[in-house]
């Protein structure tokens, strides 16, 4: 295993059969973490970039089988934030030191292009030193173009799985990986900093599927890669499926850091949900981004993607203090920069 890890460290790539061995083994995980940490430190030092996550809507027209806010979940509590509420989240976040706001939500047609463009321009006018990231799912080329012109800087759209067969087992037939990929390439072409990614340990996923994800990421060359464990939600068709594991998620984070030395790699909330020190372990395995929740406390439990999601009870300020303590005791430092990818 040592040779494979060293080969990945020096060349940034492996053959499919070598990836299969590395992904399926749990040997030498400390060595993999050490190398991943070394590469991360080379480009980003000890900095951890914070992104303030504002969960703007729990309405969704999609029906992804794994997701707690899918449209068929009649028990999901629906809410959407008003323009004023979103601007207030940004103001709180700005005062707490955030210089990136991520507006994420289900695919909610209430958030028209006009609504979003006016909101984005207002946020950029008030906080010109901040980056605006959107994560609103699949929209048309025109919609992405308008929002880019209004000032949006980045877009997060996990591809979920690059395998059409697995994609079909995780989504209803009206959704397709072809459309999702097209959206990602459109976003790239329009000049967004793009984030793609996938869930680890999602039902039916094989090592071959994961290797396809790695190959797709090589083709797309995103600026950010979001991966986290699948966690079941009790009101979805995958209620009785197992969560993805900490071990495999960390292994893939380490592999991704060695494949994409400069990429922005978040230690996700889902990772912190399956293990109390999951996010710290992620930081020690090459991650350099955290996305604390800036949503109003009264809606946090309603953005209920999976069971036992952490950080749904605290105020934003408490979240930041807690994370600061965790980051520092893990040997890292919070950065108040916008946190763009290094060139
Ligand atoms: N609607 C937007 C989209 O489709 O990209 C953004 C919101 S969506 C809820 C954000 C991400 O949550 C998805 O890309 C998916 O990977 C993740 N997610 C959904 N259900 C999950 C689950 N049960 N476990 C872990 N992650 C989940
Ligand atoms: Fe739309 Fe999950 S099904 S956000």
mmCIF file of C-alpha atoms and ligand atoms in Angstrom:
data_model
loop_
_atom_site.group_PDB
_atom_site.id
_atom_site.type_symbol
_atom_site.label_atom_id
_atom_site.label_comp_id
_atom_site.label_asym_id
_atom_site.label_seq_id
_atom_site.Cartn_x
_atom_site.Cartn_y
_atom_site.Cartn_z
ATOM 1 C CA UNK A 1 0.000 0.000 0.000
ATOM 2 C CA UNK A 2 2.902 2.359 0.782
ATOM 3 C CA UNK A 3 4.053 2.263 -2.864
ATOM 4 C CA UNK A 4 0.568 3.109 -4.143
ATOM 5 C CA UNK A 5 0.226 6.049 -1.766
ATOM 6 C CA UNK A 6 3.695 7.285 -2.742
ATOM 7 C CA UNK A 7 2.902 6.915 -6.424
ATOM 8 C CA UNK A 8 -0.313 8.922 -5.975
ATOM 9 C CA UNK A 9 1.597 11.561 -4.000
ATOM 10 C CA UNK A 10 4.278 11.990 -6.670
ATOM 11 C CA UNK A 11 2.202 11.607 -9.841
ATOM 12 C CA UNK A 12 -1.342 12.590 -8.760
ATOM 13 C CA UNK A 13 -2.824 9.575 -10.536
ATOM 14 C CA UNK A 14 -3.153 5.774 -10.485
ATOM 15 C CA UNK A 15 -4.582 3.177 -12.823
ATOM 16 C CA UNK A 16 -8.134 1.963 -12.205
ATOM 17 C CA UNK A 17 -6.889 -1.308 -10.723
ATOM 18 C CA UNK A 18 -4.496 0.546 -8.405
ATOM 19 C CA UNK A 19 -7.290 2.885 -7.290
ATOM 20 C CA UNK A 20 -9.450 -0.154 -6.574
ATOM 21 C CA UNK A 21 -6.794 -1.623 -4.262
ATOM 22 C CA UNK A 22 -6.229 1.702 -2.497
ATOM 23 C CA UNK A 23 -9.930 2.494 -2.046
ATOM 24 C CA UNK A 24 -10.839 -0.984 -0.771
ATOM 25 C CA UNK A 25 -7.986 -1.255 1.730
ATOM 26 C CA UNK A 26 -7.917 0.229 5.202
ATOM 27 C CA UNK A 27 -4.160 -0.160 5.513
ATOM 28 C CA UNK A 28 -1.738 2.749 5.924
ATOM 29 C CA UNK A 29 -4.488 5.308 6.499
ATOM 30 C CA UNK A 30 -2.107 7.311 8.725
ATOM 31 C CA UNK A 31 0.411 7.484 5.902
ATOM 32 C CA UNK A 32 -2.264 8.634 3.447
ATOM 33 C CA UNK A 33 -3.399 11.313 5.926
ATOM 34 C CA UNK A 34 0.219 12.435 6.436
ATOM 35 C CA UNK A 35 0.792 12.913 2.722
ATOM 36 C CA UNK A 36 -2.568 14.625 2.253
ATOM 37 C CA UNK A 37 -1.754 16.964 5.126
ATOM 38 C CA UNK A 38 1.664 17.713 3.645
ATOM 39 C CA UNK A 39 0.176 18.635 0.249
ATOM 40 C CA UNK A 40 -2.546 20.790 1.819
ATOM 41 C CA UNK A 41 0.040 22.621 3.957
ATOM 42 C CA UNK A 42 2.213 23.273 0.897
ATOM 43 C CA UNK A 43 -0.546 25.337 -0.767
ATOM 44 C CA UNK A 44 -2.722 26.538 2.098
ATOM 45 C CA UNK A 45 -0.556 26.347 5.231
ATOM 46 C CA UNK A 46 -2.663 25.849 8.367
ATOM 47 C CA UNK A 47 -5.557 27.975 7.072
ATOM 48 C CA UNK A 48 -9.136 26.759 7.157
ATOM 49 C CA UNK A 49 -11.567 28.831 5.092
ATOM 50 C CA UNK A 50 -15.053 29.381 6.488
ATOM 51 C CA UNK A 51 -18.147 29.604 4.298
ATOM 52 C CA UNK A 52 -21.373 30.810 5.895
ATOM 53 C CA UNK A 53 -24.160 28.469 4.823
ATOM 54 C CA UNK A 54 -27.625 30.016 4.479
ATOM 55 C CA UNK A 55 -30.282 27.359 3.869
ATOM 56 C CA UNK A 56 -32.804 29.462 1.986
ATOM 57 C CA UNK A 57 -35.563 26.916 1.270
ATOM 58 C CA UNK A 58 -36.706 23.425 2.189
ATOM 59 C CA UNK A 59 -39.156 23.286 -0.738
ATOM 60 C CA UNK A 60 -37.936 21.061 -3.560
ATOM 61 C CA UNK A 61 -39.457 19.957 -6.847
ATOM 62 C CA UNK A 62 -37.019 17.017 -6.994
ATOM 63 C CA UNK A 63 -37.470 13.625 -5.455
ATOM 64 C CA UNK A 64 -33.961 12.223 -4.855
ATOM 65 C CA UNK A 65 -34.486 8.945 -2.980
ATOM 66 C CA UNK A 66 -31.857 9.712 -0.320
ATOM 67 C CA UNK A 67 -32.941 13.236 0.606
ATOM 68 C CA UNK A 68 -35.118 14.216 3.574
ATOM 69 C CA UNK A 69 -36.604 17.277 1.824
ATOM 70 C CA UNK A 70 -37.585 15.408 -1.374
ATOM 71 C CA UNK A 71 -41.022 16.444 -2.646
ATOM 72 C CA UNK A 72 -42.663 13.112 -1.735
ATOM 73 C CA UNK A 73 -41.828 13.467 1.937
ATOM 74 C CA UNK A 74 -45.203 14.712 3.147
ATOM 75 C CA UNK A 75 -43.869 14.979 6.697
ATOM 76 C CA UNK A 76 -41.111 17.426 5.788
ATOM 77 C CA UNK A 77 -41.634 20.875 7.259
ATOM 78 C CA UNK A 78 -41.364 23.423 4.496
ATOM 79 C CA UNK A 79 -40.091 26.995 4.823
ATOM 80 C CA UNK A 80 -38.473 29.596 2.660
ATOM 81 C CA UNK A 81 -36.514 32.613 3.849
ATOM 82 C CA UNK A 82 -37.537 36.082 2.709
ATOM 83 C CA UNK A 83 -35.098 38.448 1.027
ATOM 84 C CA UNK A 84 -34.891 40.405 4.305
ATOM 85 C CA UNK A 85 -34.153 37.263 6.319
ATOM 86 C CA UNK A 86 -31.389 36.236 3.898
ATOM 87 C CA UNK A 87 -29.848 39.725 4.037
ATOM 88 C CA UNK A 88 -29.982 39.597 7.832
ATOM 89 C CA UNK A 89 -28.097 36.258 7.792
ATOM 90 C CA UNK A 90 -25.426 37.907 5.612
ATOM 91 C CA UNK A 91 -25.201 40.871 7.981
ATOM 92 C CA UNK A 92 -24.766 38.572 10.998
ATOM 93 C CA UNK A 93 -22.243 36.504 9.081
ATOM 94 C CA UNK A 94 -20.283 39.544 7.965
ATOM 95 C CA UNK A 95 -20.081 40.799 11.552
ATOM 96 C CA UNK A 96 -18.837 37.372 12.637
ATOM 97 C CA UNK A 97 -16.031 37.598 10.055
ATOM 98 C CA UNK A 98 -17.434 35.562 7.147
ATOM 99 C CA UNK A 99 -16.364 36.629 3.666
ATOM 100 C CA UNK A 100 -18.235 33.944 1.714
ATOM 101 C CA UNK A 101 -21.977 33.343 1.789
ATOM 102 C CA UNK A 102 -23.399 30.130 0.388
ATOM 103 C CA UNK A 103 -27.080 30.296 -0.488
ATOM 104 C CA UNK A 104 -28.329 26.735 -0.655
ATOM 105 C CA UNK A 105 -31.780 25.254 -1.004
ATOM 106 C CA UNK A 106 -34.030 22.699 -2.580
ATOM 107 C CA UNK A 107 -35.044 23.386 -6.179
ATOM 108 C CA UNK A 108 -37.699 25.945 -5.322
ATOM 109 C CA UNK A 109 -39.282 27.813 -8.237
ATOM 110 C CA UNK A 110 -40.183 30.686 -5.898
ATOM 111 C CA UNK A 111 -36.547 31.794 -6.223
ATOM 112 C CA UNK A 112 -36.849 33.109 -9.777
ATOM 113 C CA UNK A 113 -33.929 34.542 -11.715
ATOM 114 C CA UNK A 114 -35.192 38.072 -10.996
ATOM 115 C CA UNK A 115 -35.419 37.385 -7.261
ATOM 116 C CA UNK A 116 -31.967 35.815 -7.136
ATOM 117 C CA UNK A 117 -30.277 38.436 -9.331
ATOM 118 C CA UNK A 118 -31.636 41.307 -7.272
ATOM 119 C CA UNK A 119 -30.602 39.548 -4.036
ATOM 120 C CA UNK A 120 -27.103 38.726 -5.330
ATOM 121 C CA UNK A 121 -26.537 42.331 -6.523
ATOM 122 C CA UNK A 122 -27.642 43.654 -3.143
ATOM 123 C CA UNK A 123 -25.306 41.310 -1.219
ATOM 124 C CA UNK A 124 -22.387 42.233 -3.517
ATOM 125 C CA UNK A 125 -23.219 45.950 -3.176
ATOM 126 C CA UNK A 126 -23.255 45.782 0.612
ATOM 127 C CA UNK A 127 -20.316 43.407 1.008
ATOM 128 C CA UNK A 128 -18.062 43.936 -1.986
ATOM 129 C CA UNK A 129 -15.221 42.032 -0.309
ATOM 130 C CA UNK A 130 -17.337 38.863 -0.081
ATOM 131 C CA UNK A 131 -17.859 35.948 -2.437
ATOM 132 C CA UNK A 132 -21.376 34.744 -3.187
ATOM 133 C CA UNK A 133 -21.779 31.012 -3.712
ATOM 134 C CA UNK A 134 -25.005 29.477 -4.960
ATOM 135 C CA UNK A 135 -26.209 25.911 -4.502
ATOM 136 C CA UNK A 136 -29.698 25.840 -5.958
ATOM 137 C CA UNK A 137 -29.576 22.730 -8.098
ATOM 138 C CA UNK A 138 -30.136 22.383 -11.830
ATOM 139 C CA UNK A 139 -31.162 25.540 -13.684
ATOM 140 C CA UNK A 140 -30.968 26.674 -17.296
ATOM 141 C CA UNK A 141 -27.843 28.107 -18.939
ATOM 142 C CA UNK A 142 -29.640 31.463 -19.124
ATOM 143 C CA UNK A 143 -30.428 31.402 -15.434
ATOM 144 C CA UNK A 144 -26.815 30.603 -14.511
ATOM 145 C CA UNK A 145 -25.660 33.355 -16.906
ATOM 146 C CA UNK A 146 -27.942 35.993 -15.386
ATOM 147 C CA UNK A 147 -26.936 35.126 -11.823
ATOM 148 C CA UNK A 148 -23.241 35.236 -12.799
ATOM 149 C CA UNK A 149 -23.768 38.650 -14.344
ATOM 150 C CA UNK A 150 -25.516 39.799 -11.158
ATOM 151 C CA UNK A 151 -22.306 38.991 -9.279
ATOM 152 C CA UNK A 152 -22.391 35.335 -8.184
ATOM 153 C CA UNK A 153 -18.872 33.934 -7.911
ATOM 154 C CA UNK A 154 -19.244 30.221 -7.228
ATOM 155 C CA UNK A 155 -21.726 27.369 -7.644
ATOM 156 C CA UNK A 156 -21.906 24.082 -5.774
ATOM 157 C CA UNK A 157 -23.639 21.235 -7.566
ATOM 158 C CA UNK A 158 -22.590 17.764 -6.527
ATOM 159 C CA UNK A 159 -22.761 15.424 -9.475
ATOM 160 C CA UNK A 160 -23.853 12.758 -6.881
ATOM 161 C CA UNK A 161 -22.532 9.850 -8.967
ATOM 162 C CA UNK A 162 -20.929 9.748 -12.399
ATOM 163 C CA UNK A 163 -22.317 6.278 -13.039
ATOM 164 C CA UNK A 164 -25.594 6.402 -15.035
ATOM 165 C CA UNK A 165 -26.710 3.023 -13.597
ATOM 166 C CA UNK A 166 -26.193 4.116 -9.995
ATOM 167 C CA UNK A 167 -27.679 7.554 -10.761
ATOM 168 C CA UNK A 168 -30.825 5.750 -11.902
ATOM 169 C CA UNK A 169 -31.065 3.850 -8.600
ATOM 170 C CA UNK A 170 -30.802 7.039 -6.546
ATOM 171 C CA UNK A 171 -33.129 9.311 -8.508
ATOM 172 C CA UNK A 172 -36.531 9.194 -10.211
ATOM 173 C CA UNK A 173 -36.478 8.658 -13.971
ATOM 174 C CA UNK A 174 -37.095 12.326 -14.833
ATOM 175 C CA UNK A 175 -33.625 13.182 -13.471
ATOM 176 C CA UNK A 176 -30.452 12.333 -15.374
ATOM 177 C CA UNK A 177 -26.711 12.437 -14.880
ATOM 178 C CA UNK A 178 -26.412 13.820 -18.419
ATOM 179 C CA UNK A 179 -28.336 16.943 -17.426
ATOM 180 C CA UNK A 180 -26.426 17.310 -14.173
ATOM 181 C CA UNK A 181 -23.084 17.073 -16.009
ATOM 182 C CA UNK A 182 -24.258 19.570 -18.610
ATOM 183 C CA UNK A 183 -25.123 22.013 -15.822
ATOM 184 C CA UNK A 184 -21.627 21.599 -14.366
ATOM 185 C CA UNK A 185 -19.927 22.217 -17.712
ATOM 186 C CA UNK A 186 -22.181 25.237 -18.325
ATOM 187 C CA UNK A 187 -21.243 26.698 -14.951
ATOM 188 C CA UNK A 188 -17.558 26.192 -15.739
ATOM 189 C CA UNK A 189 -17.926 27.850 -19.123
ATOM 190 C CA UNK A 190 -19.716 30.834 -17.579
ATOM 191 C CA UNK A 191 -16.730 31.468 -15.321
ATOM 192 C CA UNK A 192 -18.095 30.265 -11.988
ATOM 193 C CA UNK A 193 -15.748 28.612 -9.538
ATOM 194 C CA UNK A 194 -17.418 25.225 -9.550
ATOM 195 C CA UNK A 195 -17.893 22.638 -6.821
ATOM 196 C CA UNK A 196 -18.849 19.053 -7.664
ATOM 197 C CA UNK A 197 -18.853 15.933 -5.491
ATOM 198 C CA UNK A 198 -20.613 12.812 -4.339
ATOM 199 C CA UNK A 199 -21.868 10.903 -1.312
ATOM 200 C CA UNK A 200 -19.765 8.113 0.137
ATOM 201 C CA UNK A 201 -21.467 4.823 0.957
ATOM 202 C CA UNK A 202 -24.728 5.681 -0.741
ATOM 203 C CA UNK A 203 -26.870 2.528 -1.264
ATOM 204 C CA UNK A 204 -25.733 0.267 -4.150
ATOM 205 C CA UNK A 205 -22.416 2.139 -4.623
ATOM 206 C CA UNK A 206 -19.469 -0.048 -5.683
ATOM 207 C CA UNK A 207 -15.751 0.725 -5.846
ATOM 208 C CA UNK A 208 -16.122 0.914 -9.629
ATOM 209 C CA UNK A 209 -18.708 3.674 -9.185
ATOM 210 C CA UNK A 210 -16.297 5.587 -6.950
ATOM 211 C CA UNK A 211 -13.511 5.246 -9.546
ATOM 212 C CA UNK A 212 -15.900 6.690 -12.146
ATOM 213 C CA UNK A 213 -16.428 9.641 -9.809
ATOM 214 C CA UNK A 214 -12.673 10.180 -9.562
ATOM 215 C CA UNK A 215 -12.338 10.037 -13.363
ATOM 216 C CA UNK A 216 -15.240 12.445 -13.850
ATOM 217 C CA UNK A 217 -13.620 14.896 -11.427
ATOM 218 C CA UNK A 218 -10.396 14.662 -13.459
ATOM 219 C CA UNK A 219 -12.400 15.573 -16.552
ATOM 220 C CA UNK A 220 -14.330 18.452 -14.935
ATOM 221 C CA UNK A 221 -11.440 19.872 -12.869
ATOM 222 C CA UNK A 222 -13.670 21.605 -10.295
ATOM 223 C CA UNK A 223 -12.351 24.258 -7.919
ATOM 224 C CA UNK A 224 -14.036 22.578 -4.967
ATOM 225 C CA UNK A 225 -14.966 18.969 -4.238
ATOM 226 C CA UNK A 226 -17.665 18.239 -1.671
ATOM 227 C CA UNK A 227 -17.855 14.675 -0.466
ATOM 228 C CA UNK A 228 -19.495 13.381 2.675
ATOM 229 C CA UNK A 229 -21.012 10.168 3.939
ATOM 230 C CA UNK A 230 -24.562 9.231 2.990
ATOM 231 C CA UNK A 231 -26.712 9.358 6.135
ATOM 232 C CA UNK A 232 -30.227 7.842 6.028
ATOM 233 C CA UNK A 233 -33.361 9.880 6.666
ATOM 234 C CA UNK A 234 -36.265 8.045 8.315
ATOM 235 C CA UNK A 235 -38.895 9.375 5.874
ATOM 236 C CA UNK A 236 -37.207 8.335 2.619
ATOM 237 C CA UNK A 237 -37.047 5.101 0.613
ATOM 238 C CA UNK A 238 -33.508 4.607 2.005
ATOM 239 C CA UNK A 239 -34.621 4.841 5.652
ATOM 240 C CA UNK A 240 -33.252 1.409 6.539
ATOM 241 C CA UNK A 241 -29.951 1.717 4.645
ATOM 242 C CA UNK A 242 -26.602 2.072 6.412
ATOM 243 C CA UNK A 243 -24.624 5.317 6.621
ATOM 244 C CA UNK A 244 -21.354 5.720 4.751
ATOM 245 C CA UNK A 245 -18.359 5.100 7.017
ATOM 246 C CA UNK A 246 -15.837 7.493 8.496
ATOM 247 C CA UNK A 247 -12.989 5.248 7.315
ATOM 248 C CA UNK A 248 -13.950 5.255 3.632
ATOM 249 C CA UNK A 249 -14.820 8.975 3.626
ATOM 250 C CA UNK A 250 -11.415 9.875 5.123
ATOM 251 C CA UNK A 251 -9.660 7.559 2.695
ATOM 252 C CA UNK A 252 -11.343 9.277 -0.253
ATOM 253 C CA UNK A 253 -10.624 12.746 1.139
ATOM 254 C CA UNK A 254 -6.928 11.806 1.336
ATOM 255 C CA UNK A 255 -6.987 10.407 -2.207
ATOM 256 C CA UNK A 256 -8.716 13.543 -3.539
ATOM 257 C CA UNK A 257 -6.156 15.823 -1.887
ATOM 258 C CA UNK A 258 -3.330 13.893 -3.561
ATOM 259 C CA UNK A 259 -5.112 13.894 -6.943
ATOM 260 C CA UNK A 260 -6.094 17.582 -6.764
ATOM 261 C CA UNK A 261 -3.413 19.293 -4.630
ATOM 262 C CA UNK A 262 -4.914 22.800 -4.782
ATOM 263 C CA UNK A 263 -8.616 21.980 -4.647
ATOM 264 C CA UNK A 264 -10.886 23.414 -1.937
ATOM 265 C CA UNK A 265 -12.002 20.439 0.128
ATOM 266 C CA UNK A 266 -14.651 20.854 2.840
ATOM 267 C CA UNK A 267 -14.927 18.723 5.955
ATOM 268 C CA UNK A 268 -18.707 18.412 5.745
ATOM 269 C CA UNK A 269 -21.491 18.526 8.303
ATOM 270 C CA UNK A 270 -22.409 14.940 7.353
ATOM 271 C CA UNK A 271 -18.883 13.871 8.337
ATOM 272 C CA UNK A 272 -19.368 15.589 11.701
ATOM 273 C CA UNK A 273 -22.733 13.849 12.023
ATOM 274 C CA UNK A 274 -21.440 10.274 11.717
ATOM 275 C CA UNK A 275 -18.548 10.888 14.109
ATOM 276 C CA UNK A 276 -18.052 13.510 16.848
ATOM 277 C CA UNK A 277 -14.520 14.295 15.642
ATOM 278 C CA UNK A 278 -15.263 13.647 11.938
ATOM 279 C CA UNK A 279 -14.591 17.191 10.787
ATOM 280 C CA UNK A 280 -11.301 17.440 12.718
ATOM 281 C CA UNK A 281 -10.239 14.097 11.224
ATOM 282 C CA UNK A 282 -11.157 15.503 7.804
ATOM 283 C CA UNK A 283 -8.984 18.583 8.381
ATOM 284 C CA UNK A 284 -6.100 16.295 9.297
ATOM 285 C CA UNK A 285 -6.625 14.363 6.051
ATOM 286 C CA UNK A 286 -6.310 17.270 3.629
ATOM 287 C CA UNK A 287 -9.548 19.251 4.079
ATOM 288 C CA UNK A 288 -9.291 23.055 4.210
ATOM 289 C CA UNK A 289 -12.881 24.352 4.266
ATOM 290 C CA UNK A 290 -15.710 24.338 6.828
ATOM 291 C CA UNK A 291 -19.242 25.539 6.201
ATOM 292 C CA UNK A 292 -20.862 26.666 9.449
ATOM 293 C CA UNK A 293 -24.587 27.255 9.473
ATOM 294 C CA UNK A 294 -25.743 30.886 9.339
ATOM 295 C CA UNK A 295 -29.440 30.049 8.866
ATOM 296 C CA UNK A 296 -31.908 31.428 11.442
ATOM 297 C CA UNK A 297 -32.164 28.950 14.346
ATOM 298 C CA UNK A 298 -35.946 28.569 13.932
ATOM 299 C CA UNK A 299 -35.579 26.963 10.467
ATOM 300 C CA UNK A 300 -32.471 24.837 10.959
ATOM 301 C CA UNK A 301 -34.264 21.668 12.005
ATOM 302 C CA UNK A 302 -36.516 21.995 8.952
ATOM 303 C CA UNK A 303 -33.584 21.785 6.513
ATOM 304 C CA UNK A 304 -33.645 18.138 7.401
ATOM 305 C CA UNK A 305 -31.623 16.287 4.748
ATOM 306 C CA UNK A 306 -30.721 13.303 6.936
ATOM 307 C CA UNK A 307 -31.223 12.089 10.514
ATOM 308 C CA UNK A 308 -29.342 13.571 13.488
ATOM 309 C CA UNK A 309 -27.837 16.442 11.495
ATOM 310 C CA UNK A 310 -25.553 18.434 13.807
ATOM 311 C CA UNK A 311 -25.470 22.202 14.471
ATOM 312 C CA UNK A 312 -29.230 22.681 14.208
ATOM 313 C CA UNK A 313 -29.706 24.110 17.704
ATOM 314 C CA UNK A 314 -27.086 26.806 18.103
ATOM 315 C CA UNK A 315 -27.019 30.450 17.075
ATOM 316 C CA UNK A 316 -24.509 31.330 14.359
ATOM 317 C CA UNK A 317 -22.204 33.012 16.857
ATOM 318 C CA UNK A 318 -22.139 29.880 19.047
ATOM 319 C CA UNK A 319 -21.359 27.749 15.983
ATOM 320 C CA UNK A 320 -18.413 29.955 15.125
ATOM 321 C CA UNK A 321 -16.979 29.927 18.648
ATOM 322 C CA UNK A 322 -17.355 26.145 18.811
ATOM 323 C CA UNK A 323 -15.706 25.657 15.424
ATOM 324 C CA UNK A 324 -12.899 28.069 16.223
ATOM 325 C CA UNK A 325 -12.084 26.039 19.326
ATOM 326 C CA UNK A 326 -12.196 22.781 17.374
ATOM 327 C CA UNK A 327 -10.079 24.119 14.507
ATOM 328 C CA UNK A 328 -7.436 25.541 16.791
ATOM 329 C CA UNK A 329 -7.180 22.483 18.992
ATOM 330 C CA UNK A 330 -6.726 20.366 15.847
ATOM 331 C CA UNK A 331 -3.694 22.556 14.970
ATOM 332 C CA UNK A 332 -5.250 24.807 12.309
ATOM 333 C CA UNK A 333 -6.259 28.466 12.091
ATOM 334 C CA UNK A 334 -9.430 30.144 10.837
ATOM 335 C CA UNK A 335 -8.922 32.362 7.816
ATOM 336 C CA UNK A 336 -11.183 35.372 7.331
ATOM 337 C CA UNK A 337 -10.303 35.660 3.639
ATOM 338 C CA UNK A 338 -12.689 34.981 0.757
ATOM 339 C CA UNK A 339 -10.730 31.777 0.315
ATOM 340 C CA UNK A 340 -10.359 31.442 -3.433
ATOM 341 C CA UNK A 341 -8.416 28.518 -4.859
ATOM 342 C CA UNK A 342 -4.638 29.174 -5.087
ATOM 343 C CA UNK A 343 -3.319 29.531 -8.628
HETATM 344 N N1 LIG B 1 -30.818 21.345 -4.360
HETATM 345 C C1 LIG B 1 -29.428 21.569 -4.441
HETATM 346 C C2 LIG B 1 -28.752 20.468 -5.230
HETATM 347 O O1 LIG B 1 -29.419 19.576 -5.690
HETATM 348 O O2 LIG B 1 -27.547 20.553 -5.431
HETATM 349 C C3 LIG B 1 -28.747 21.769 -3.108
HETATM 350 C C4 LIG B 1 -29.338 21.121 -1.909
HETATM 351 S S1 LIG B 1 -29.003 19.391 -1.765
HETATM 352 C C5 LIG B 1 -29.934 18.992 -0.307
HETATM 353 C C6 LIG B 1 -27.321 19.394 -1.185
HETATM 354 C C7 LIG B 1 -26.635 18.063 -1.060
HETATM 355 O O3 LIG B 1 -27.093 17.347 0.081
HETATM 356 C C8 LIG B 1 -26.835 17.095 -2.187
HETATM 357 O O4 LIG B 1 -25.977 17.392 -3.248
HETATM 358 C C9 LIG B 1 -26.557 15.731 -1.541
HETATM 359 O O5 LIG B 1 -25.282 15.214 -1.905
HETATM 360 C C10 LIG B 1 -26.623 16.036 -0.036
HETATM 361 N N2 LIG B 1 -27.541 15.104 0.638
HETATM 362 C C11 LIG B 1 -28.865 14.961 0.399
HETATM 363 N N3 LIG B 1 -29.364 13.944 1.141
HETATM 364 C C12 LIG B 1 -28.329 13.434 1.852
HETATM 365 C C13 LIG B 1 -28.207 12.342 2.768
HETATM 366 N N4 LIG B 1 -29.247 11.590 3.082
HETATM 367 N N5 LIG B 1 -26.987 12.101 3.303
HETATM 368 C C14 LIG B 1 -25.925 12.877 2.996
HETATM 369 N N6 LIG B 1 -25.986 13.903 2.119
HETATM 370 C C15 LIG B 1 -27.168 14.178 1.552
HETATM 371 FE FE1 LIG B 2 -34.142 18.418 -3.666
HETATM 372 FE FE2 LIG B 2 -32.904 17.045 -1.902
HETATM 373 S S1 LIG B 2 -34.411 16.310 -3.281
HETATM 374 S S2 LIG B 2 -32.754 19.177 -2.199
#
